[in-house]
mmCIF file of C-alpha atoms and ligand atoms in Angstrom:
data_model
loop_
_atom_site.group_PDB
_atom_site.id
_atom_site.type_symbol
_atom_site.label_atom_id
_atom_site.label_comp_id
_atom_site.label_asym_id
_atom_site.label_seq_id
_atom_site.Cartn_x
_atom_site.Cartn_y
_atom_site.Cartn_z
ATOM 1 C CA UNK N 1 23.636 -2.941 -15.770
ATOM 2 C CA UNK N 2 22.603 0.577 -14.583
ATOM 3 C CA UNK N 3 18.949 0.120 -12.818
ATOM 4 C CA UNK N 4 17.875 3.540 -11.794
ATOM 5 C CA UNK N 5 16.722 4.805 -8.485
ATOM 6 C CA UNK N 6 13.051 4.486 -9.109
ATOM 7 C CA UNK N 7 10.757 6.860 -6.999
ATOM 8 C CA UNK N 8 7.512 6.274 -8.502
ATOM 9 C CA UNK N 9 4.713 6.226 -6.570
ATOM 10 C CA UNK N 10 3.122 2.652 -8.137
ATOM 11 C CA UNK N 11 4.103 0.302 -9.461
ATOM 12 C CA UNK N 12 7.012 1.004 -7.977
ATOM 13 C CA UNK N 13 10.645 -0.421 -7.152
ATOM 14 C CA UNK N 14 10.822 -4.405 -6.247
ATOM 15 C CA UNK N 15 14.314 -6.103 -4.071
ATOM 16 C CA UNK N 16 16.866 -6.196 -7.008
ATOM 17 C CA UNK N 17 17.886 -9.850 -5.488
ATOM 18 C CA UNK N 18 13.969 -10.686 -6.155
ATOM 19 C CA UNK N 19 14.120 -9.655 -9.779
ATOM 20 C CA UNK N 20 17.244 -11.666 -10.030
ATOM 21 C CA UNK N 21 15.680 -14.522 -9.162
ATOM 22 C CA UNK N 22 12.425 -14.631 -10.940
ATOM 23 C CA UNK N 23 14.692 -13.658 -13.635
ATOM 24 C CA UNK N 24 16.681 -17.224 -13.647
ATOM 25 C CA UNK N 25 13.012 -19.191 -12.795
ATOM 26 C CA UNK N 26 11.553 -17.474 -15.655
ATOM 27 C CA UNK N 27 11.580 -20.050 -18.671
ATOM 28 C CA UNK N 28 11.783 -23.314 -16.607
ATOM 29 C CA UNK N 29 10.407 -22.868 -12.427
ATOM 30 C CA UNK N 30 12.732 -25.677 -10.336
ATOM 31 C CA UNK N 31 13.413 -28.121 -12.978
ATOM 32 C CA UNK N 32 9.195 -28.520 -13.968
ATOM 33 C CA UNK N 33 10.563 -27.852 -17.491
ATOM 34 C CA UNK N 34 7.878 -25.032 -17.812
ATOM 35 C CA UNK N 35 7.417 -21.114 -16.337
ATOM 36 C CA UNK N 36 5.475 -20.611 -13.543
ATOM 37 C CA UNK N 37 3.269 -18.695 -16.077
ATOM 38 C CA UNK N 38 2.635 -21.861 -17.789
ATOM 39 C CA UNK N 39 1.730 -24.047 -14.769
ATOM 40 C CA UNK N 40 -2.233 -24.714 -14.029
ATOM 41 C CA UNK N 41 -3.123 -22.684 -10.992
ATOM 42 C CA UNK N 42 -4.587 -26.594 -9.135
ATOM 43 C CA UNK N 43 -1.351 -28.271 -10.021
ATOM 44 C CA UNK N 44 0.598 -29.224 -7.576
ATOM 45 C CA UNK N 45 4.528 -26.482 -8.238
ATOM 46 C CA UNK N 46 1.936 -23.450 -8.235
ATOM 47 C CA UNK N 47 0.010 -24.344 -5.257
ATOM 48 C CA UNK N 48 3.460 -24.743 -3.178
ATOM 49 C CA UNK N 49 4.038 -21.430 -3.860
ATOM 50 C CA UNK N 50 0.509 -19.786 -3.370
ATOM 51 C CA UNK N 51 0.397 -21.494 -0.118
ATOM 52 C CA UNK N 52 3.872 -20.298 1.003
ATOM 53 C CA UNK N 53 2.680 -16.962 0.006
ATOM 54 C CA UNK N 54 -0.365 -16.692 1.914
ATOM 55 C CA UNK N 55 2.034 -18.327 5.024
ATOM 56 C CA UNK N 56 4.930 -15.574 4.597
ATOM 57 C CA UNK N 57 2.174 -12.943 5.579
ATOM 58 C CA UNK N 58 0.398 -14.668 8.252
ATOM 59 C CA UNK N 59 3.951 -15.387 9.236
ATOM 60 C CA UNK N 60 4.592 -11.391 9.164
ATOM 61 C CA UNK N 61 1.524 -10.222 10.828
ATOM 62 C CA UNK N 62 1.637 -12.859 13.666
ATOM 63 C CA UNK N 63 -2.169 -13.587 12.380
ATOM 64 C CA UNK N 64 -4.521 -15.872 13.771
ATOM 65 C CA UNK N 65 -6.718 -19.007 12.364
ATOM 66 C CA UNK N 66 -9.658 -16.616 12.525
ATOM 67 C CA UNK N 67 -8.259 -14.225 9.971
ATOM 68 C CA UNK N 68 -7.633 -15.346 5.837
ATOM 69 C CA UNK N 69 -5.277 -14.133 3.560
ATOM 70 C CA UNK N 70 -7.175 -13.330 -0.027
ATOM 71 C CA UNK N 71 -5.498 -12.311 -3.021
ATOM 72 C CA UNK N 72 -8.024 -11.088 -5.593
ATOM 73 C CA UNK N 73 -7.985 -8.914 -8.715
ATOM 74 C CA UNK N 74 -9.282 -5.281 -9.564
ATOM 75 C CA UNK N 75 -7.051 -3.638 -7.239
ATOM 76 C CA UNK N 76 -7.520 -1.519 -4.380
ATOM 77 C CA UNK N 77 -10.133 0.519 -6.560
ATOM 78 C CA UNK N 78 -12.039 -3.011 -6.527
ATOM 79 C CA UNK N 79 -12.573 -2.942 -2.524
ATOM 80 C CA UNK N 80 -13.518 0.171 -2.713
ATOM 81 C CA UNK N 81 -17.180 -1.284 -3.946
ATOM 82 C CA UNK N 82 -16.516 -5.022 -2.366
ATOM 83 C CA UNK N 83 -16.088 -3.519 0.985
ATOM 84 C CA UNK N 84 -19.500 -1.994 1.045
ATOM 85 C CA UNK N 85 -21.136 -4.918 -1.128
ATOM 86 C CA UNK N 86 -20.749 -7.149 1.117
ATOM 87 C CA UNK N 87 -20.460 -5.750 4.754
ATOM 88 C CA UNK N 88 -22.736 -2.643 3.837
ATOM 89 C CA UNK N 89 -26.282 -3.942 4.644
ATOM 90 C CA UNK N 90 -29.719 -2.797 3.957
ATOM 91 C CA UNK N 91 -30.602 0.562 6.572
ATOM 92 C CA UNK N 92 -27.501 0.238 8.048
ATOM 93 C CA UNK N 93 -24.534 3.214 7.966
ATOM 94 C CA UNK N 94 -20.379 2.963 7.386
ATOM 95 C CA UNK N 95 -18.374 5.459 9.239
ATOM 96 C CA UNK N 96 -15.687 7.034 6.714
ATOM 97 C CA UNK N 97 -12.794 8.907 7.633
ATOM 98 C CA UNK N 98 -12.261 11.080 4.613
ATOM 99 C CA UNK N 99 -8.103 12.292 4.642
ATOM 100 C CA UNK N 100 -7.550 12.471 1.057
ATOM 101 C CA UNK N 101 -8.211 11.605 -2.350
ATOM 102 C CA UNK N 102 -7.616 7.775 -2.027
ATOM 103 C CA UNK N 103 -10.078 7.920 1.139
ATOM 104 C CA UNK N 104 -12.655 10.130 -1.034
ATOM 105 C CA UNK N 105 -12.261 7.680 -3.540
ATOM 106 C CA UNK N 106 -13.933 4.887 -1.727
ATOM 107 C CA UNK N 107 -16.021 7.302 -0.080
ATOM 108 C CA UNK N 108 -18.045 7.615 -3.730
ATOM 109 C CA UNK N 109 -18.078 4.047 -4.079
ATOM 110 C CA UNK N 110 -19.530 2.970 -0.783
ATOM 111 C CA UNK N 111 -22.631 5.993 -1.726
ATOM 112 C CA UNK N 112 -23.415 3.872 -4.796
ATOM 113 C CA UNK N 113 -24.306 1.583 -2.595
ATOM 114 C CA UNK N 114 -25.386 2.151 0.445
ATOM 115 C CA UNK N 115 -25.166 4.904 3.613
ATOM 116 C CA UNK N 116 -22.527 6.565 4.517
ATOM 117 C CA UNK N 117 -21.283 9.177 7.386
ATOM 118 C CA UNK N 118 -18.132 11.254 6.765
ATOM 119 C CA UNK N 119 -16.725 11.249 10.433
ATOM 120 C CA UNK N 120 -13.979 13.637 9.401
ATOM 121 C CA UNK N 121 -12.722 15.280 6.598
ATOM 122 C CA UNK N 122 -9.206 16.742 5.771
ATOM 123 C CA UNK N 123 -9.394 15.985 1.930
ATOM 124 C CA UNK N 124 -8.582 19.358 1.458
ATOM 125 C CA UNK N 125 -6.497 20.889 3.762
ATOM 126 C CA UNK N 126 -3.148 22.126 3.170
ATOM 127 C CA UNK N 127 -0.842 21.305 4.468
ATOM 128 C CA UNK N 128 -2.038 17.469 4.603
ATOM 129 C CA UNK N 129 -2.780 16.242 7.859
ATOM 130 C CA UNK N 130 -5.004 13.303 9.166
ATOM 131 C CA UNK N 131 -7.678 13.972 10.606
ATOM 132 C CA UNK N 132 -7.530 13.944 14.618
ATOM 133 C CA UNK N 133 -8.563 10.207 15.379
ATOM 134 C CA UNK N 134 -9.493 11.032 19.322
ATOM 135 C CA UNK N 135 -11.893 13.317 18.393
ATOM 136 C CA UNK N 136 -14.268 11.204 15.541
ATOM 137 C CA UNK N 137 -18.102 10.639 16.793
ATOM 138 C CA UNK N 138 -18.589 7.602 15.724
ATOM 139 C CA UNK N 139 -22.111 5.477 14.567
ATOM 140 C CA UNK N 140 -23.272 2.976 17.529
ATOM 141 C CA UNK N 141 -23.648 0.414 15.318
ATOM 142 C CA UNK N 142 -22.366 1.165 12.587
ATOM 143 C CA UNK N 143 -21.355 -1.510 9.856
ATOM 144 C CA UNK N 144 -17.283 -0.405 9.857
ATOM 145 C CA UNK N 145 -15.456 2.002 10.091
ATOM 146 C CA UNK N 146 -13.273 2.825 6.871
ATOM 147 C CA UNK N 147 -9.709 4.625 7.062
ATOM 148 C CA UNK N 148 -6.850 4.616 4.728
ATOM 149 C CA UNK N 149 -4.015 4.126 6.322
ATOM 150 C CA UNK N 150 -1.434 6.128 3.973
ATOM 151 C CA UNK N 151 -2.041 8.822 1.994
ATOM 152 C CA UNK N 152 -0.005 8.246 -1.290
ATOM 153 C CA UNK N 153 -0.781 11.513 -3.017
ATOM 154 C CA UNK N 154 -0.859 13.894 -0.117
ATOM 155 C CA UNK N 155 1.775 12.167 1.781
ATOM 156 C CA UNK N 156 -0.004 12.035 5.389
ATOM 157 C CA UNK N 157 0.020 8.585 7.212
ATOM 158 C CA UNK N 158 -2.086 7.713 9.894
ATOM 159 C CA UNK N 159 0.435 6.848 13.479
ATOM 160 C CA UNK N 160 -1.990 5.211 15.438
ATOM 161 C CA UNK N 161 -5.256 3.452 14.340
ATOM 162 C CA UNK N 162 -8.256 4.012 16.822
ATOM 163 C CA UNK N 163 -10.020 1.167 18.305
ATOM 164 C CA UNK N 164 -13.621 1.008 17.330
ATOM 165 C CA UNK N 165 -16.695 -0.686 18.200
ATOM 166 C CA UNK N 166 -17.547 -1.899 15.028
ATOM 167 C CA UNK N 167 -14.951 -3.656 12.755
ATOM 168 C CA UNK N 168 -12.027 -1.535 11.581
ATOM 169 C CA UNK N 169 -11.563 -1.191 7.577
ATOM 170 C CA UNK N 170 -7.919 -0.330 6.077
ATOM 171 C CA UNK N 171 -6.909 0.690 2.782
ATOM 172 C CA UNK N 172 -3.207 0.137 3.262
ATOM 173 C CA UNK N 173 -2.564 0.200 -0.353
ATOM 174 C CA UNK N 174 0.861 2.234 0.575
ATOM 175 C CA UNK N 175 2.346 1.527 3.640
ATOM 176 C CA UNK N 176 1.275 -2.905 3.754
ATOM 177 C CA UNK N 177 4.110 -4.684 5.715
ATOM 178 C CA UNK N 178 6.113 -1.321 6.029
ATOM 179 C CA UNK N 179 6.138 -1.378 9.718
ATOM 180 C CA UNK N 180 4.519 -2.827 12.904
ATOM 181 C CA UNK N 181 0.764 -2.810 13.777
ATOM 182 C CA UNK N 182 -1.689 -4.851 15.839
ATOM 183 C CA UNK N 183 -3.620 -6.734 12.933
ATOM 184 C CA UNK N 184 -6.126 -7.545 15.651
ATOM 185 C CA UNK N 185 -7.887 -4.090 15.614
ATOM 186 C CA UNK N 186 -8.681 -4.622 12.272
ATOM 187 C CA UNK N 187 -11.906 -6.450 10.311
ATOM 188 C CA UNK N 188 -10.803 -5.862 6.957
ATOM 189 C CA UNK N 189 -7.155 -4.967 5.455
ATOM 190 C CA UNK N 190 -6.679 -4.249 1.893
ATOM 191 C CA UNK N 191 -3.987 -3.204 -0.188
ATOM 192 C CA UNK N 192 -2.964 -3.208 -4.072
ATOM 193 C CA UNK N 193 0.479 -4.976 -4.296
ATOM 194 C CA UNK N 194 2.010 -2.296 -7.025
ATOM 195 C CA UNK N 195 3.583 -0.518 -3.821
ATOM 196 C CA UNK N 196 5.296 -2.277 -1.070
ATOM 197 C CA UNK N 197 4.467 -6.500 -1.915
ATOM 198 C CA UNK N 198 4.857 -6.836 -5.666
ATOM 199 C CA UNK N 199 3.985 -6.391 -8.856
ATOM 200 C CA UNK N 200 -0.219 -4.792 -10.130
ATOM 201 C CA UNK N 201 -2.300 -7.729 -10.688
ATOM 202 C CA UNK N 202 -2.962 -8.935 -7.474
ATOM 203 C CA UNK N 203 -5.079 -6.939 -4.360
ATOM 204 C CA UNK N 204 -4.052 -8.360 -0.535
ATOM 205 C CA UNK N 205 -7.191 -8.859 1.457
ATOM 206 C CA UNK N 206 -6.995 -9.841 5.297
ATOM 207 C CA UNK N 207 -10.723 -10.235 6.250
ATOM 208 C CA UNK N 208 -11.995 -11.597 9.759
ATOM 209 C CA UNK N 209 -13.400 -14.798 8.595
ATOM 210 C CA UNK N 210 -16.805 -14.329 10.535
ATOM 211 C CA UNK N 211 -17.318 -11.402 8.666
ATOM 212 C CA UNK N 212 -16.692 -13.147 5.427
ATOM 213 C CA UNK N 213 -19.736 -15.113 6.525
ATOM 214 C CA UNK N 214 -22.027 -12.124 6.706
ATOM 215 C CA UNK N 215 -22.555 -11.081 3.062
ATOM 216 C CA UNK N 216 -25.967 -10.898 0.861
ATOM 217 C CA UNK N 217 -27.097 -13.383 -1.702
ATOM 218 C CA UNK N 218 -27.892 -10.542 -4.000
ATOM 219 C CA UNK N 219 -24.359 -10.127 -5.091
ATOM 220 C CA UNK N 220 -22.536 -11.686 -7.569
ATOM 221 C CA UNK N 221 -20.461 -14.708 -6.683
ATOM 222 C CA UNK N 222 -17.115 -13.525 -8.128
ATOM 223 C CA UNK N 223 -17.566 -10.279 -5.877
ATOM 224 C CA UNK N 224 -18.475 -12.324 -2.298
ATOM 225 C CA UNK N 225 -15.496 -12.445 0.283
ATOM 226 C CA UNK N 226 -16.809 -16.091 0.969
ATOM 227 C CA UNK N 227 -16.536 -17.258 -2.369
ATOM 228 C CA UNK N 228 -12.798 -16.550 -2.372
ATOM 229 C CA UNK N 229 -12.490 -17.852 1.619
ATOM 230 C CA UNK N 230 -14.147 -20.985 0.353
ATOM 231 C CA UNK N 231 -12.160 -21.860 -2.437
ATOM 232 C CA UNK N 232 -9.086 -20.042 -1.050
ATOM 233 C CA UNK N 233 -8.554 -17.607 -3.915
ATOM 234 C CA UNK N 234 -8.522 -19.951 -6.590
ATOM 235 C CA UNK N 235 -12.430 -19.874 -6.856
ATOM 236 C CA UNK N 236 -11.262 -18.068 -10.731
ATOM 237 C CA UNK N 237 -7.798 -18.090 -12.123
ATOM 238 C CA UNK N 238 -5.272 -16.079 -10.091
ATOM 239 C CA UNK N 239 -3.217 -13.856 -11.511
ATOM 240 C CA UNK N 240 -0.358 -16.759 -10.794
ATOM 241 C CA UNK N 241 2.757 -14.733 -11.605
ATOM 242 C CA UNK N 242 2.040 -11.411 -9.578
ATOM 243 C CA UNK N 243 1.268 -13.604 -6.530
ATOM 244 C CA UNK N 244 4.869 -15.703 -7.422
ATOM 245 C CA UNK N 245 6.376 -12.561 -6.964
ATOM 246 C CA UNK N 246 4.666 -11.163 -4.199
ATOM 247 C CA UNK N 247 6.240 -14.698 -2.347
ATOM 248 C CA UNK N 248 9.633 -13.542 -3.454
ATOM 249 C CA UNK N 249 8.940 -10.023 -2.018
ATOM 250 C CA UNK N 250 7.696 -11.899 1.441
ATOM 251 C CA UNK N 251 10.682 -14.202 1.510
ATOM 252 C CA UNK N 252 13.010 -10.817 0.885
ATOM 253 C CA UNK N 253 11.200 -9.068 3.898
ATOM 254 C CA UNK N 254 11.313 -11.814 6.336
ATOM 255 C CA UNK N 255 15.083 -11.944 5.754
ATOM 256 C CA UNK N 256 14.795 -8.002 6.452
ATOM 257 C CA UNK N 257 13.979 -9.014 9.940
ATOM 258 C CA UNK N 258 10.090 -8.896 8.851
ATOM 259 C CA UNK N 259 8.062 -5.765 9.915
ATOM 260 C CA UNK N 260 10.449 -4.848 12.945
ATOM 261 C CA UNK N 261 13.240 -4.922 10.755
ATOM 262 C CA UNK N 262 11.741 -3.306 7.835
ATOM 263 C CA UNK N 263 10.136 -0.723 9.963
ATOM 264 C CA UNK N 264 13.116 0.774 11.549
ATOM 265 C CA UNK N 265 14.660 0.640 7.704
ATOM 266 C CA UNK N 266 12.066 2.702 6.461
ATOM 267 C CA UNK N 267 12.267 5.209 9.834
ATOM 268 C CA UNK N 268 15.727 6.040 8.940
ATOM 269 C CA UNK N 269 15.237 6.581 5.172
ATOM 270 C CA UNK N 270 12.339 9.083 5.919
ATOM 271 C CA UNK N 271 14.047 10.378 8.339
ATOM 272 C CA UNK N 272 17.293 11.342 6.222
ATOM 273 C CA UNK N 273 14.766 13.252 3.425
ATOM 274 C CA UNK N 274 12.857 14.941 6.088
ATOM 275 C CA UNK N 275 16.315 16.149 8.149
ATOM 276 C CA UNK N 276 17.336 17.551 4.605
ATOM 277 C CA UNK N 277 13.696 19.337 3.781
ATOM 278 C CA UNK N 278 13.922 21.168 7.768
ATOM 279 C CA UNK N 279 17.407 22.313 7.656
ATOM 280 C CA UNK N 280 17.102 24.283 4.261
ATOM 281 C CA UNK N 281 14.653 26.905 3.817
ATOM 282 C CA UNK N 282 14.626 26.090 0.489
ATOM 283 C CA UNK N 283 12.467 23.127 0.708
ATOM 284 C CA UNK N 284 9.215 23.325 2.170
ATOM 285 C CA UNK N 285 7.585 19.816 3.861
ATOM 286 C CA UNK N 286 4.025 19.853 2.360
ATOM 287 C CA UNK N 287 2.686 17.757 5.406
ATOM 288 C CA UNK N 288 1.916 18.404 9.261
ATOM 289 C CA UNK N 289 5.180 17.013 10.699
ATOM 290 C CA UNK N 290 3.217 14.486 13.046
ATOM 291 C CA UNK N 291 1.566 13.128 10.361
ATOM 292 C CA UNK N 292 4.128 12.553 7.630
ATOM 293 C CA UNK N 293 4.011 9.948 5.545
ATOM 294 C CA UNK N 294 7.237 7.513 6.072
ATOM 295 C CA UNK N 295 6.552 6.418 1.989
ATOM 296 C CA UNK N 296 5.660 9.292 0.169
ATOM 297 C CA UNK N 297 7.545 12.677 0.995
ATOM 298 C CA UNK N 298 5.816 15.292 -0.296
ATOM 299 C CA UNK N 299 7.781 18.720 -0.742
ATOM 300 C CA UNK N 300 7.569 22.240 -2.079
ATOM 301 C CA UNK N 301 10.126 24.494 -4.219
ATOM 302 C CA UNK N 302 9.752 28.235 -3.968
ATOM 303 C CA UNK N 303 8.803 28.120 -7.725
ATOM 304 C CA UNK N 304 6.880 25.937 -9.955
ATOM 305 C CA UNK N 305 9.830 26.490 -12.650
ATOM 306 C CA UNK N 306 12.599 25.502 -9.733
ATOM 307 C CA UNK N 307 10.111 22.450 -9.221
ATOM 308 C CA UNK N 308 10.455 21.234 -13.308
ATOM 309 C CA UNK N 309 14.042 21.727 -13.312
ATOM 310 C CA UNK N 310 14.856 19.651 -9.924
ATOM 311 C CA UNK N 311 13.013 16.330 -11.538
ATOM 312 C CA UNK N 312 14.615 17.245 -14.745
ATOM 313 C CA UNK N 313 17.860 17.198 -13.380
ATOM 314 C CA UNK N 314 17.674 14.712 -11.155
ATOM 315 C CA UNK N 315 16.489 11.978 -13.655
ATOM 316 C CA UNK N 316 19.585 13.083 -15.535
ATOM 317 C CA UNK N 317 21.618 11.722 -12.530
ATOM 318 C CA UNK N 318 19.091 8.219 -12.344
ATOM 319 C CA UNK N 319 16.739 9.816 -10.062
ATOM 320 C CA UNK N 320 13.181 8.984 -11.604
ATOM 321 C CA UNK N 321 9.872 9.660 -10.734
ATOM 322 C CA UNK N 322 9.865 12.400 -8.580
ATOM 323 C CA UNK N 323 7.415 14.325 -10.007
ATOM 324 C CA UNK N 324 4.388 14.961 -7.603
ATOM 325 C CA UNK N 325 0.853 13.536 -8.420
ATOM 326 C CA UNK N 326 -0.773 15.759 -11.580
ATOM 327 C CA UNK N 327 -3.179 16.839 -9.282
ATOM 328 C CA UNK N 328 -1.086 18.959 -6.262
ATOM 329 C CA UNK N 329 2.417 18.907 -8.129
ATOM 330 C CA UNK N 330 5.483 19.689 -6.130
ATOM 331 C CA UNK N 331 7.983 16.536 -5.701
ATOM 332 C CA UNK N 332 7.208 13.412 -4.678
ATOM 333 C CA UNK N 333 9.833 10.986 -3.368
ATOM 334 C CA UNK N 334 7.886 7.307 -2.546
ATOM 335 C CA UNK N 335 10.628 5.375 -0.659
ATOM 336 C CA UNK N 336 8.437 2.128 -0.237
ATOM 337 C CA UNK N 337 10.023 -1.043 1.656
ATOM 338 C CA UNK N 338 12.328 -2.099 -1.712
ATOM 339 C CA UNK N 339 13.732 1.265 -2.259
ATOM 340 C CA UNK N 340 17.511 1.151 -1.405
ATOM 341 C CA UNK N 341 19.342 3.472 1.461
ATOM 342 C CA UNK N 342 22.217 4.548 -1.497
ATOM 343 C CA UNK N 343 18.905 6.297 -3.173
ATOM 344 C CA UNK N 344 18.435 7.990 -0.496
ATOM 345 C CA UNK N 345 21.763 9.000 0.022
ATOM 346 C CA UNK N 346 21.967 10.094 -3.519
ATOM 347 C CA UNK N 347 18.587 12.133 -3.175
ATOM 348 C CA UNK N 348 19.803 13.502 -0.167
ATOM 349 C CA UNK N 349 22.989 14.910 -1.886
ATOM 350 C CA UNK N 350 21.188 16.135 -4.914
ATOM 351 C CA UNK N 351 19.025 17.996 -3.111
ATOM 352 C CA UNK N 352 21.927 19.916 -0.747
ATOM 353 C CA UNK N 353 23.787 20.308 -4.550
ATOM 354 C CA UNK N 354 20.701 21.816 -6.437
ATOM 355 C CA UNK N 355 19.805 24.753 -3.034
ATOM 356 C CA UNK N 356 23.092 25.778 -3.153
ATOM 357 C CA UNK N 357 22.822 26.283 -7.006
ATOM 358 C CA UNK N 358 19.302 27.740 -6.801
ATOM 359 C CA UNK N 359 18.959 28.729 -3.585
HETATM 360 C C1 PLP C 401 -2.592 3.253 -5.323
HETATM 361 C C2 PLP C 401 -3.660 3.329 -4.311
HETATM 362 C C3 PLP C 401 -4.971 2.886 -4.587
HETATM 363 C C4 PLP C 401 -5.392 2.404 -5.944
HETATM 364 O O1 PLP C 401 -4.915 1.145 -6.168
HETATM 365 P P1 PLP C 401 -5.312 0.329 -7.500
HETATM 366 O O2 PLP C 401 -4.677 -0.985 -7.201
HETATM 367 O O3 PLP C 401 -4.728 1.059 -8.650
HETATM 368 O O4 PLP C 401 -6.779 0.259 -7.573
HETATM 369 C C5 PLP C 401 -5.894 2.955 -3.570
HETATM 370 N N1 PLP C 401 -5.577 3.412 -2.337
HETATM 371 C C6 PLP C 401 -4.326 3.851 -2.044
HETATM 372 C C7 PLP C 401 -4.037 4.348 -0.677
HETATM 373 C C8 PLP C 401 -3.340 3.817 -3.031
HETATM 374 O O5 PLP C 401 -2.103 4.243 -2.738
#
């Protein structure tokens, strides 16, 4: 076998041990005599496991009965218009932290339908930085308040979330489960699983169930919060598999020592790439330090040209998917929960190899 060390940014790396074993499910799931894939989504072998999903991450997060576990479809990109469908009312306004392109991203979809204030933007600045949370002004009364919690292309992460008034929103599309946080503060959690809980198919929503509640007869059934609370998610078909997998991911990451475990895991893999990046002057961090991302490390070459020929060369020694996002360029290393410490170690060593050659 020779798997790679896989550093794209999503979909990205899953637990080998996880592959393993969806691998020997695949063509008959615990003696059913059928695949998962081939089980109804009300019988009785898929429901085990969608249940045992949705447990693993209240398990995780420590949450409480007044919090539900969603998984719907469409992706992150999706909440970026559900969010403000259905807790965006009529004359009211949604606070919007703006610190990058994911962030501007939903920032254009909540416009489309309803009002928005920018409490801070930092979209553009280089280097990336979040903006300074201590400082925002917020709306009394406002509807939420919308941050993203990691920025994957820029690769700033937010340290601390503040506590608001009105109910917190998260994109966490990047940095779910990858370390400790107070799921309390929050009214609404998202995050696309491609990154850090599975496979693209299936979007993670934690919504405050009396929020759920709150939502306008105007819109659509499929796109109502309390459709999919009702009928928890199987209001449509699921997409079955993804979420099969994301409960192999959850099973792999409570045997990390769940977000404790994982979290100091991840802290010491960031750590090593960072240490690397400030003792050369060779490599230049493209983040403020206090607000790098412990996911996606984002650097700089001294030279565009230097930049093609350290992804081209790496990949030659199994190092994929370094290339920064087409947009800003530079490298891009995304270490999310499943990437292995030996990658690092490897990228580490590559990168000491290729200054001394170039440097
Ligand atoms: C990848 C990503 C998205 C987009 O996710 P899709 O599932 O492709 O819609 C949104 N926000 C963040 C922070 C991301 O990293």
């Amino acid at each position: 076998m020779s798997r790679v060390y896989n550093f794209n940014a999503g979909p990205a790396v899953l637990p080998l041990e996880v592959l393993q074993q969806a691998a020997t499910e695949l063509v008959e799931f615990k003696g059913t005599g059928m695949s998962i894939m081939e089980h109804s989504h009300r019988g009785k072998d898929y429901e085990a496991v969608h249940v045992e999903a949705i447990d693993s991450i209240k398990k995780l997060l420590g949450l409480g009965d007044n919090y539900a576990v969603l998984f719907l479809q469409g992706g992150a990109s999706q909440q970026f218009a559900m969010v403000p469908m259905n807790l965006l009312g009529e004359g009211q306004v949604a606070d919007y932290v703006n610190s990058g392109a994911w962030g501007s991203k939903a920032i254009k979809e909540a416009k489309i339908i309803g009002k928005v204030n920018v409490l801070a933007d930092t979209s553009k600045d280089i280097p990336t930085r979040m903006p300074d949370m201590n400082s925002l002004k917020y709306t009394p009364g406002a509807a939420y308040v919308h941050v993203t919690s990691n920025e994957t292309i820029a690769g700033s992460q937010l340290k601390a979330f503040p506590k608001t008034a009105s109910p917190l929103v998260a994109d966490m599309s990047s940095d779910m489960l990858s370390r400790r946080f107070d799921p309390n503060q929050f009214g609404l959690i998202y995050a696309g699983a491609q990154k850090n809980l599975g496979p693209s198919g299936v979007t993670l929503v934690i919504i405050r169930k009396d929020l759920a509640e709150k939502v306008s007869e105007k819109i659509p059934t499929i796109f109502r919060y309390k459709t999919h609370l009702a009928e928890n998610s199987l209001y449509n078909t699921p997409p079955c598999y993804s979420i099969y997998i994301l409960n192999l991911v959850m099973k792999w990451l409570l045997k990390q020592g769940g977000l404790e475990g994982m979290e100091k895991i991840n802290r010491e893999k960031a750590a090593k790439i960072y240490a690397a990046i400030d003792g050369s002057s060779f490599y230049k961090g493209t983040a403020v330090k206090e607000f790098r991302s412990d996911m996606n490390i984002t650097f700089r070459l001294p030279s565009e040209a230097l930049e093609e020929t350290f992804v081209k060369e790496a990949s030659a020694q199994k190092m994929k998917g370094l290339k920064g996002h087409r947009s800003v360029g530079g490298i891009r290393a995304s270490i999310y929960n499943a990437f292995p410490m030996e990658g690092i170690d490897a990228l580490v060593a590559f990168m000491k190899d290729f200054e001394k050659k170039n440097g």
